[in-house]
Tab-separated table of C-alpha atoms in Angstrom:
chain	number	residue	atom	x	y	z
A	1	MET	CA	0.000	0.000	0.000
A	2	THR	CA	2.652	2.526	1.029
A	3	ARG	CA	4.963	1.453	-1.817
A	4	ARG	CA	2.182	2.127	-4.350
A	5	LEU	CA	1.431	5.457	-2.684
A	6	PHE	CA	5.101	6.534	-2.851
A	7	SER	CA	5.364	5.278	-6.426
A	8	ARG	CA	2.353	7.323	-7.515
A	9	ALA	CA	3.668	10.397	-5.686
A	10	ALA	CA	7.088	10.004	-7.341
A	11	LYS	CA	5.475	9.613	-10.763
A	12	ARG	CA	3.386	12.739	-10.213
A	13	ALA	CA	6.448	14.672	-9.043
A	14	ASP	CA	8.301	13.555	-12.197
A	15	GLN	CA	5.432	14.787	-14.335
A	16	ILE	CA	5.493	18.172	-12.596
A	17	VAL	CA	9.269	18.494	-13.055
A	18	ILE	CA	8.960	17.520	-16.741
A	19	ALA	CA	6.149	20.041	-17.261
A	20	ILE	CA	8.248	22.825	-15.704
A	21	ALA	CA	11.300	21.860	-17.772
A	22	ASP	CA	9.214	21.720	-20.954
A	23	SER	CA	7.780	25.151	-20.375
A	24	LEU	CA	11.248	26.581	-19.724
A	25	ASN	CA	12.967	25.145	-22.808
A	26	GLY	CA	10.044	25.516	-25.266
A	27	ASN	CA	9.219	21.837	-25.706
A	28	ALA	CA	5.633	22.395	-24.595
A	29	ALA	CA	4.997	24.902	-27.376
A	30	ARG	CA	6.660	22.577	-29.891
A	31	ARG	CA	4.530	19.666	-28.712
A	32	ARG	CA	1.387	21.782	-28.930
A	33	ALA	CA	2.264	22.830	-32.492
A	34	ILE	CA	2.861	19.206	-33.494
A	35	LYS	CA	-0.480	18.157	-31.987
A	36	GLN	CA	-2.253	20.974	-33.832
A	37	ARG	CA	-0.632	19.992	-37.148
A	38	LEU	CA	-1.590	16.379	-36.558
A	39	HIS	CA	-5.173	17.403	-35.801
A	40	VAL	CA	-5.363	19.532	-38.969
A	41	ALA	CA	-3.908	16.675	-41.034
A	42	MET	CA	-6.475	14.251	-39.592
A	43	LEU	CA	-9.312	16.668	-40.386
A	44	ALA	CA	-7.988	17.158	-43.931
A	45	SER	CA	-7.758	13.401	-44.413
A	46	GLU	CA	-11.303	12.943	-43.153
A	47	GLN	CA	-12.506	15.751	-45.450
A	48	HIS	CA	-10.685	14.137	-48.393
A	49	GLN	CA	-12.381	10.810	-47.680
A	50	LEU	CA	-15.779	12.501	-47.565
A	51	VAL	CA	-15.140	14.306	-50.850
A	52	ALA	CA	-13.923	11.070	-52.485
A	53	ALA	CA	-17.018	9.205	-51.265
A	54	ARG	CA	-19.313	11.941	-52.596
A	55	ALA	CA	-17.489	11.950	-55.947
A	56	ALA	CA	-17.806	8.176	-56.228
A	57	GLN	CA	-21.484	8.344	-55.349
A	58	SER	CA	-22.129	11.133	-57.859
A	59	ALA	CA	-20.209	9.249	-60.596
A	60	LYS	CA	-22.321	6.174	-59.878
A	61	LEU	CA	-25.479	8.264	-60.061
A	62	ARG	CA	-24.318	9.883	-63.325
A	63	THR	CA	-23.629	6.467	-64.860
A	64	LEU	CA	-27.001	5.192	-63.698
A	65	THR	CA	-28.764	8.258	-65.142
A	66	ALA	CA	-26.910	7.885	-68.447
A	67	MET	CA	-27.900	4.221	-68.589
A	68	LYS	CA	-31.548	5.138	-67.960
A	69	CYS	CA	-31.452	7.778	-70.699
A	70	ARG	CA	-29.791	5.362	-73.125
A	71	ALA	CA	-32.384	2.708	-72.366
A	72	LEU	CA	-35.185	5.227	-72.899
A	73	LEU	CA	-33.712	6.370	-76.222
A	74	HIS	CA	-33.295	2.761	-77.309
A	75	TRP	CA	-36.890	2.006	-76.369
A	76	ARG	CA	-38.170	5.076	-78.300
A	77	ALA	CA	-36.106	4.174	-81.361
A	78	GLU	CA	-37.446	0.624	-81.244
A	79	PHE	CA	-41.002	1.960	-80.875
A	80	HIS	CA	-40.632	4.228	-83.909
A	81	ARG	CA	-39.001	1.470	-85.952
A	82	ASN	CA	-41.890	-0.818	-85.255
A	83	ALA	CA	-44.466	1.901	-85.922
A	84	ILE	CA	-43.290	2.476	-89.494
């Protein structure tokens, strides 16, 4: 029990010392900038995936529409051919 308590206290003290050292030598700002860049890159990647999915869906819809139009034209041509 006491060993775990001292271990946790020592770990917390280490974290405090590291935080103070980081703020003094500029590592904290560097880390923050890296995290922000990573976040922006993740958002851009997610946005790119959304755009790609929309493009694929719209291309599929365009192909489907073109197929419907072609089928309709074919049907009309066949109708007129048979009417003559």
